[in-house]
Coordinates of C-alpha atoms (C1' of nucleotides) and ligand atoms in Angstrom, one line a residue:
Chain A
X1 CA 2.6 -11.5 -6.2
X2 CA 6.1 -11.4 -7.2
X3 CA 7.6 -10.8 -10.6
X4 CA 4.4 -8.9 -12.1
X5 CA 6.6 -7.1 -15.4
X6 CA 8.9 -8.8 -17.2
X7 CA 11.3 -5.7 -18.0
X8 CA 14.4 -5.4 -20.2
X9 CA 16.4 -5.6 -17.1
X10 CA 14.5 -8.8 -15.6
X11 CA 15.2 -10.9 -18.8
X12 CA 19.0 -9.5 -19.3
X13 CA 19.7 -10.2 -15.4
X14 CA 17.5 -14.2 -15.9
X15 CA 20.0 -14.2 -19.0
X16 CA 22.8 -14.4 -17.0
X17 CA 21.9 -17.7 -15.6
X18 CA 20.9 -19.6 -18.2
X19 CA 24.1 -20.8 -19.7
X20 CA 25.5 -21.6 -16.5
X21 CA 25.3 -24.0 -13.7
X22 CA 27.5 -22.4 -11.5
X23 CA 26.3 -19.5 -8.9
X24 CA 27.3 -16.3 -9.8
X25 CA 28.4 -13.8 -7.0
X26 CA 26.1 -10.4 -6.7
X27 CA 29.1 -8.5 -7.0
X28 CA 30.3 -9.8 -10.3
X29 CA 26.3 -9.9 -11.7
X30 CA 26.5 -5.6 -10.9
X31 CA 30.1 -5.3 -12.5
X32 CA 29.1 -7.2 -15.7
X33 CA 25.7 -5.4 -16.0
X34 CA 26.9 -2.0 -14.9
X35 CA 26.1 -0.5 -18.9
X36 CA 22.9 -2.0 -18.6
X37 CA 21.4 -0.8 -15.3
X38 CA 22.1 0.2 -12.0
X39 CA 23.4 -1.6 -8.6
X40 CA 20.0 -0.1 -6.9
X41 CA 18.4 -2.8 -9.6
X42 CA 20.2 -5.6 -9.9
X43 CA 19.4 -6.1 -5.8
X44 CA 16.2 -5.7 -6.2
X45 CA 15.7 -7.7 -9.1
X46 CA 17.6 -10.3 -7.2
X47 CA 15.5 -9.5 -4.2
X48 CA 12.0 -10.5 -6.2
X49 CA 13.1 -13.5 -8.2
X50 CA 14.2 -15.1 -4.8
X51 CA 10.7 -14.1 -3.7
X52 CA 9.5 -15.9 -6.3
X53 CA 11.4 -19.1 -5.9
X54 CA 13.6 -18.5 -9.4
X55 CA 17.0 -18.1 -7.8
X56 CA 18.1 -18.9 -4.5
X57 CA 20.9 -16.9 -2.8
X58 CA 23.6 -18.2 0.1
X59 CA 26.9 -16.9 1.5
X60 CA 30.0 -18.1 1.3
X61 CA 33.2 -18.6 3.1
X62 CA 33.6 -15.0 2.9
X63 CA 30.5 -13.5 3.5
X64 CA 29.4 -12.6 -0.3
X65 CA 26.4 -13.0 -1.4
X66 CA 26.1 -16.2 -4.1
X67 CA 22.8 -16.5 -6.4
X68 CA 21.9 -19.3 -8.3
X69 CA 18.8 -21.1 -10.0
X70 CA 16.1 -23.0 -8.6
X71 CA 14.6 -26.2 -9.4
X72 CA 11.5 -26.7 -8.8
X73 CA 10.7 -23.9 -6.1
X74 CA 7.9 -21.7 -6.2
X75 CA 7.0 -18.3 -4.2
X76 CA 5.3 -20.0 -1.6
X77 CA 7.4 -23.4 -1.6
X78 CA 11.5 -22.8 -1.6
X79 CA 12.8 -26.5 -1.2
X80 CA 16.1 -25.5 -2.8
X81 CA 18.3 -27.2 0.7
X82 CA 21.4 -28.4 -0.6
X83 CA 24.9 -28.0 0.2
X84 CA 26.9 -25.2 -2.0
X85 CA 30.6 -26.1 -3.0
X86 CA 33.4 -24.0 -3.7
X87 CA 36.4 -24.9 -5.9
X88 CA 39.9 -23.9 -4.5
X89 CA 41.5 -22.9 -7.7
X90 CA 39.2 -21.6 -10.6
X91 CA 37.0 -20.4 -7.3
X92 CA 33.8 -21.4 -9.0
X93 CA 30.6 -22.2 -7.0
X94 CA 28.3 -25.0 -7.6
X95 CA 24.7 -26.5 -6.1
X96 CA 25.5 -29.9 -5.3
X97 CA 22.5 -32.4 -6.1
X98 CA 22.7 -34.0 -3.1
X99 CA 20.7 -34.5 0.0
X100 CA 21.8 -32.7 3.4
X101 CA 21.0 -35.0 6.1
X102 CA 20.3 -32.9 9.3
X103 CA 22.1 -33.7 12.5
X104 CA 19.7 -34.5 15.5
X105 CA 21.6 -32.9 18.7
X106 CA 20.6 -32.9 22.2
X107 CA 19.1 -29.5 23.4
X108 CA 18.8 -28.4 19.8
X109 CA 15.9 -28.7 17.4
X110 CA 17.3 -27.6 14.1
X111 CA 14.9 -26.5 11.5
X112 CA 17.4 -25.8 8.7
X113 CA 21.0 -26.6 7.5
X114 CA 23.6 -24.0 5.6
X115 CA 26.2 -26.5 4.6
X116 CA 29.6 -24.7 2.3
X117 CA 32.0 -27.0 1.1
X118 CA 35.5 -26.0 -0.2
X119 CA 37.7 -28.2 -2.2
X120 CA 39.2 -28.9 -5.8
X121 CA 36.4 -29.8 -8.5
X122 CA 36.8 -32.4 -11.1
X123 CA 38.3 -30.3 -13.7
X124 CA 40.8 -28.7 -11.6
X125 CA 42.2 -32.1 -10.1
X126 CA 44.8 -32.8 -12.7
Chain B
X1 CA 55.3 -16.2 16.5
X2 CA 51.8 -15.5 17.9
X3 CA 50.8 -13.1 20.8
X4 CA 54.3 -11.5 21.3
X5 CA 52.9 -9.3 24.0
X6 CA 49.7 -9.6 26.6
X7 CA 48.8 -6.2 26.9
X8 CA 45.8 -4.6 28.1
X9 CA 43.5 -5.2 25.8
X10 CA 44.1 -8.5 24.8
X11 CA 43.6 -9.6 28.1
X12 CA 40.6 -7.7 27.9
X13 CA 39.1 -9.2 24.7
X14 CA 40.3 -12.9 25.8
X15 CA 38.4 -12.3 29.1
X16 CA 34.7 -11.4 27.2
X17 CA 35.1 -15.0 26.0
X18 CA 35.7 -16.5 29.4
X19 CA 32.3 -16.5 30.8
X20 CA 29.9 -17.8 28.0
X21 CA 29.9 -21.2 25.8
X22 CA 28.2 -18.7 23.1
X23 CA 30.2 -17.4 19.7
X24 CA 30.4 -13.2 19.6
X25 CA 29.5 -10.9 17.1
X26 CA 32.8 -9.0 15.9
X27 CA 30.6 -5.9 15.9
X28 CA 29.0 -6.6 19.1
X29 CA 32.9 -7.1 20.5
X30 CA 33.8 -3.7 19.2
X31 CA 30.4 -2.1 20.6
X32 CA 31.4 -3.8 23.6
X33 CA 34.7 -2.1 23.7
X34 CA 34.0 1.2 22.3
X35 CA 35.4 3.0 25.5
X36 CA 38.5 1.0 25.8
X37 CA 39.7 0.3 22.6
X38 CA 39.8 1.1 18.9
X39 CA 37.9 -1.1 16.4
X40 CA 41.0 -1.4 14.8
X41 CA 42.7 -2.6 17.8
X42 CA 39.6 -5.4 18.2
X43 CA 39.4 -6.8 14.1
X44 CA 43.6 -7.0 14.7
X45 CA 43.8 -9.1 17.9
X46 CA 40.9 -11.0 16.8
X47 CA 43.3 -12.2 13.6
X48 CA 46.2 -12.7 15.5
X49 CA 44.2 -14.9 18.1
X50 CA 42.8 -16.9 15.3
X51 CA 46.0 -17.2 14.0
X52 CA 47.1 -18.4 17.0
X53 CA 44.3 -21.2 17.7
X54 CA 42.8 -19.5 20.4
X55 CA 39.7 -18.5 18.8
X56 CA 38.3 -19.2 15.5
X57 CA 36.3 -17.4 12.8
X58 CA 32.9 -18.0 10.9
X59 CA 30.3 -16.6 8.5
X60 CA 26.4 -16.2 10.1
X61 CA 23.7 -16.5 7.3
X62 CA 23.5 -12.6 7.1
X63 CA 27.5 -12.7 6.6
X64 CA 28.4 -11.1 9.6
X65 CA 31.6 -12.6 11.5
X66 CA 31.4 -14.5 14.6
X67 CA 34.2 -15.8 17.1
X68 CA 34.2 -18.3 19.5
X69 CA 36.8 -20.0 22.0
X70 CA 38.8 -23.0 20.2
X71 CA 39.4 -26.0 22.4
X72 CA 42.8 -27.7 21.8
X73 CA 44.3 -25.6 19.0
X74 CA 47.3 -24.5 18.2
X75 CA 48.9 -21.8 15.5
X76 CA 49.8 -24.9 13.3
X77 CA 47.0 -27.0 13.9
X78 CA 43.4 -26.0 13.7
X79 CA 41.2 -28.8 14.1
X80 CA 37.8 -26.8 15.3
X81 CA 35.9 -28.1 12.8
X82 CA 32.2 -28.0 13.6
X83 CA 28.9 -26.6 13.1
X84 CA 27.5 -23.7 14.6
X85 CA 23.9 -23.2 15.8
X86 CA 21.9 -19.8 15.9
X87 CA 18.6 -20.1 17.7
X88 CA 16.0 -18.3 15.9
X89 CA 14.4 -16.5 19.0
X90 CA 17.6 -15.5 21.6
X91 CA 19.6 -15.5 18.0
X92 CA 22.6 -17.0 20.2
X93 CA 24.9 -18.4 18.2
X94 CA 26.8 -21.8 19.8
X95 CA 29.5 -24.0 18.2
X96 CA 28.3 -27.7 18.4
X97 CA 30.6 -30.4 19.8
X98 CA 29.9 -33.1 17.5
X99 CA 31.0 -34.4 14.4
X100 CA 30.7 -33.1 10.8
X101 CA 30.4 -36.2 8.1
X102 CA 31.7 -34.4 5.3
X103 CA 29.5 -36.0 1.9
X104 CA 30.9 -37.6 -0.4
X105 CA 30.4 -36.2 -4.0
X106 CA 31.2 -37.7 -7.4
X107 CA 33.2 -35.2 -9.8
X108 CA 33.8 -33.2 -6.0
X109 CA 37.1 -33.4 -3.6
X110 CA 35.4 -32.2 -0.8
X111 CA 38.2 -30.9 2.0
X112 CA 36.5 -29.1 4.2
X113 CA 33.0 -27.8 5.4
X114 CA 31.5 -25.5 7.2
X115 CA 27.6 -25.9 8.4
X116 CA 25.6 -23.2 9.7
X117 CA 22.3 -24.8 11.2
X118 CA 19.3 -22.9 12.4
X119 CA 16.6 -23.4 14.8
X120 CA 15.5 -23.6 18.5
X121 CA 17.6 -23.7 21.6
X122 CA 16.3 -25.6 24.4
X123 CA 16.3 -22.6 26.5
X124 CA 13.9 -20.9 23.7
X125 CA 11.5 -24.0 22.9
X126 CA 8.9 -23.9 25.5
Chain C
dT1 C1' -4.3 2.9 -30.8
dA2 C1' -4.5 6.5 -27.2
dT3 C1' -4.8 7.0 -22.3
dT4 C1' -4.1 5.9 -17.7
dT5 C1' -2.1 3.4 -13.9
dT6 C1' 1.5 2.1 -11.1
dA7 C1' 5.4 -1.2 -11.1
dC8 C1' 9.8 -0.5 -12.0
dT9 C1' 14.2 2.1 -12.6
dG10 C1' 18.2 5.7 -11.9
dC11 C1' 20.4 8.6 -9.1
dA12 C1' 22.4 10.3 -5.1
dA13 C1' 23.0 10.0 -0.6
dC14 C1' 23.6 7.0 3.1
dA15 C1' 24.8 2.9 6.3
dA16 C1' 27.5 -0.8 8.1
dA17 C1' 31.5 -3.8 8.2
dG18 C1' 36.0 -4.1 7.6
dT19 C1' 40.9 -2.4 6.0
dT20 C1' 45.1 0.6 5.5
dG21 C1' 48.9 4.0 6.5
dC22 C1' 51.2 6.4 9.6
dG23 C1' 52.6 8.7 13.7
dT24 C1' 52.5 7.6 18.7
dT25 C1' 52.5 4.7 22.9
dA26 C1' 53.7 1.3 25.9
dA27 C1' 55.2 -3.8 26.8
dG28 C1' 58.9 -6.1 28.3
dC29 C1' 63.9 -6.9 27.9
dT30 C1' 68.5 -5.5 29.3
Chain D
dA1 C1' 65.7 3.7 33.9
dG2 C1' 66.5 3.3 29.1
dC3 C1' 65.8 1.0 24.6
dT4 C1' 63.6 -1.4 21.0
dT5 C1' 59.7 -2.4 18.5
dA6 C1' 55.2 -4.7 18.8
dA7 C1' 50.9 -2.9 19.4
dC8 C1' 47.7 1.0 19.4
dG9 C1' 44.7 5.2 17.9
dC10 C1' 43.0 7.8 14.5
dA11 C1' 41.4 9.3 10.2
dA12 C1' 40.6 8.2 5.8
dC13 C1' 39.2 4.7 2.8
dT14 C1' 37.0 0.5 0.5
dT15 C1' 33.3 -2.6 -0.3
dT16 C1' 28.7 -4.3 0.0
dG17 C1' 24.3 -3.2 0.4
dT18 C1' 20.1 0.0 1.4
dT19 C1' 16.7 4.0 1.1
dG20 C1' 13.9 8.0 -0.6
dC21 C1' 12.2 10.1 -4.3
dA22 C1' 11.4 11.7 -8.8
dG23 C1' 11.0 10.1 -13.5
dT24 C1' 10.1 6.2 -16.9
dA25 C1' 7.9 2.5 -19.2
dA26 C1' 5.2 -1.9 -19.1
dA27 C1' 0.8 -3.3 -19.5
dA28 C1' -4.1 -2.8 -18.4
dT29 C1' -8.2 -0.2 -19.8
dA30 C1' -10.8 2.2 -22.7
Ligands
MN201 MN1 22.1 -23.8 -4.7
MN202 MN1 32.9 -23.0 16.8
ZN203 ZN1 37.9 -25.8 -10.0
ZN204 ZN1 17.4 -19.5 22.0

DNA sequence: TATTTTACTGCAACAAAGTTGCGTTAAGCT
DNA sequence: AGCTTAACGCAACTTTGTTGCAGTAAAATA
């Protein structure tokens, strides 16, 4: 189940997220890969490595689709629930280490929690 | 500045939102109003009524738009800030009256946030 | 190492959501 | 009623993402 062949394109795409912490929109990963392989790929590559619990994926403010890596997820156990946060001037997008705590409200029994912040990050607070 | 002019189909649109607590689908909207209006028309008087504090705007999980009816905006003041529920069964989607604690996160200036939860309505949880 | 299997990939065509330009219509003011 | 211009309809376009199918290559088997 899962990733069963670890291709060329698997370990370039994987590549992509190792020097960073930040997500990385699935837009910019098929503009910066489009010598290497096709759209049709990089979404389905994207697709199974989520499956697998390597990357996780949320939207943002805009509705584009943001990927970054997991810690400590697996196939069957995608505990990755933290809030995302979005930088107003370099734009950037981060996992924030942090705990969500979920709101208990009346008539509602809420199962999970999409929380996107948007502010300025350290280094662009002068 | 604003709605310069009540015509036809702003009434129109403004009166889909009368009867229901629940946000709408922008697509569903322009479904709704394929025979009276162009989708054009409906994404254009949806920005202006945004603009005007009369409705506001959010991102579901699948990055579709929603709208919903704002309660005590104006054009220079939108203080709707909430979460917004989507029941996993009926798939309604309802903006919560309650507050959001925005975190607080070293290295992060957090300004503003926008939480999507998920779950059970009370109509849906038998 | 050669053969075989089938997961994976590329391409083209498609789908859905949303935007833009421009000519026409109608809201509402005099 | 006539005038001005905000608002509208339409068609064409953009962007993001999906699907079907034929061809390729990873890796299992022999
Ligand atoms: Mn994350
Ligand atoms: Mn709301
Ligand atoms: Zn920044
Ligand atoms: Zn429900």
């Amino acid at each position: 189940m899962g990733i069963t062949r670890k291709t060329k394109a698997v370990k370039k795409l994987l590549s992509l997220f190792e020097p960073t912490v930040s997500a990385i929109l699935a837009v910019d990963l098929i503009a910066q890969l489009k010598e290497e392989m096709n759209k049709t790929t990089v979404y389905r590559i994207l697709d199974r490595l989520e499956n697998e619990g390597i990357i996780h994926s949320f939207v943002g403010s805009d509705g584009l689709k943001w990927y970054a890596k997991c810690t400590g997820c697996s196939s069957n156990n995608h505990n990755d629930i933290h809030p995302h946060f979005q930088c107003t001037n370099c734009k950037k997008v981060t996992c924030l280490p942090v705990e969500i705590k979920i709101p208990i409200v009346e008539n509602y029994t809420i199962e999970n929690a999409a929380v996107f912040l948007v502010g300025k990050c350290n280094e662009c607070s002068s």
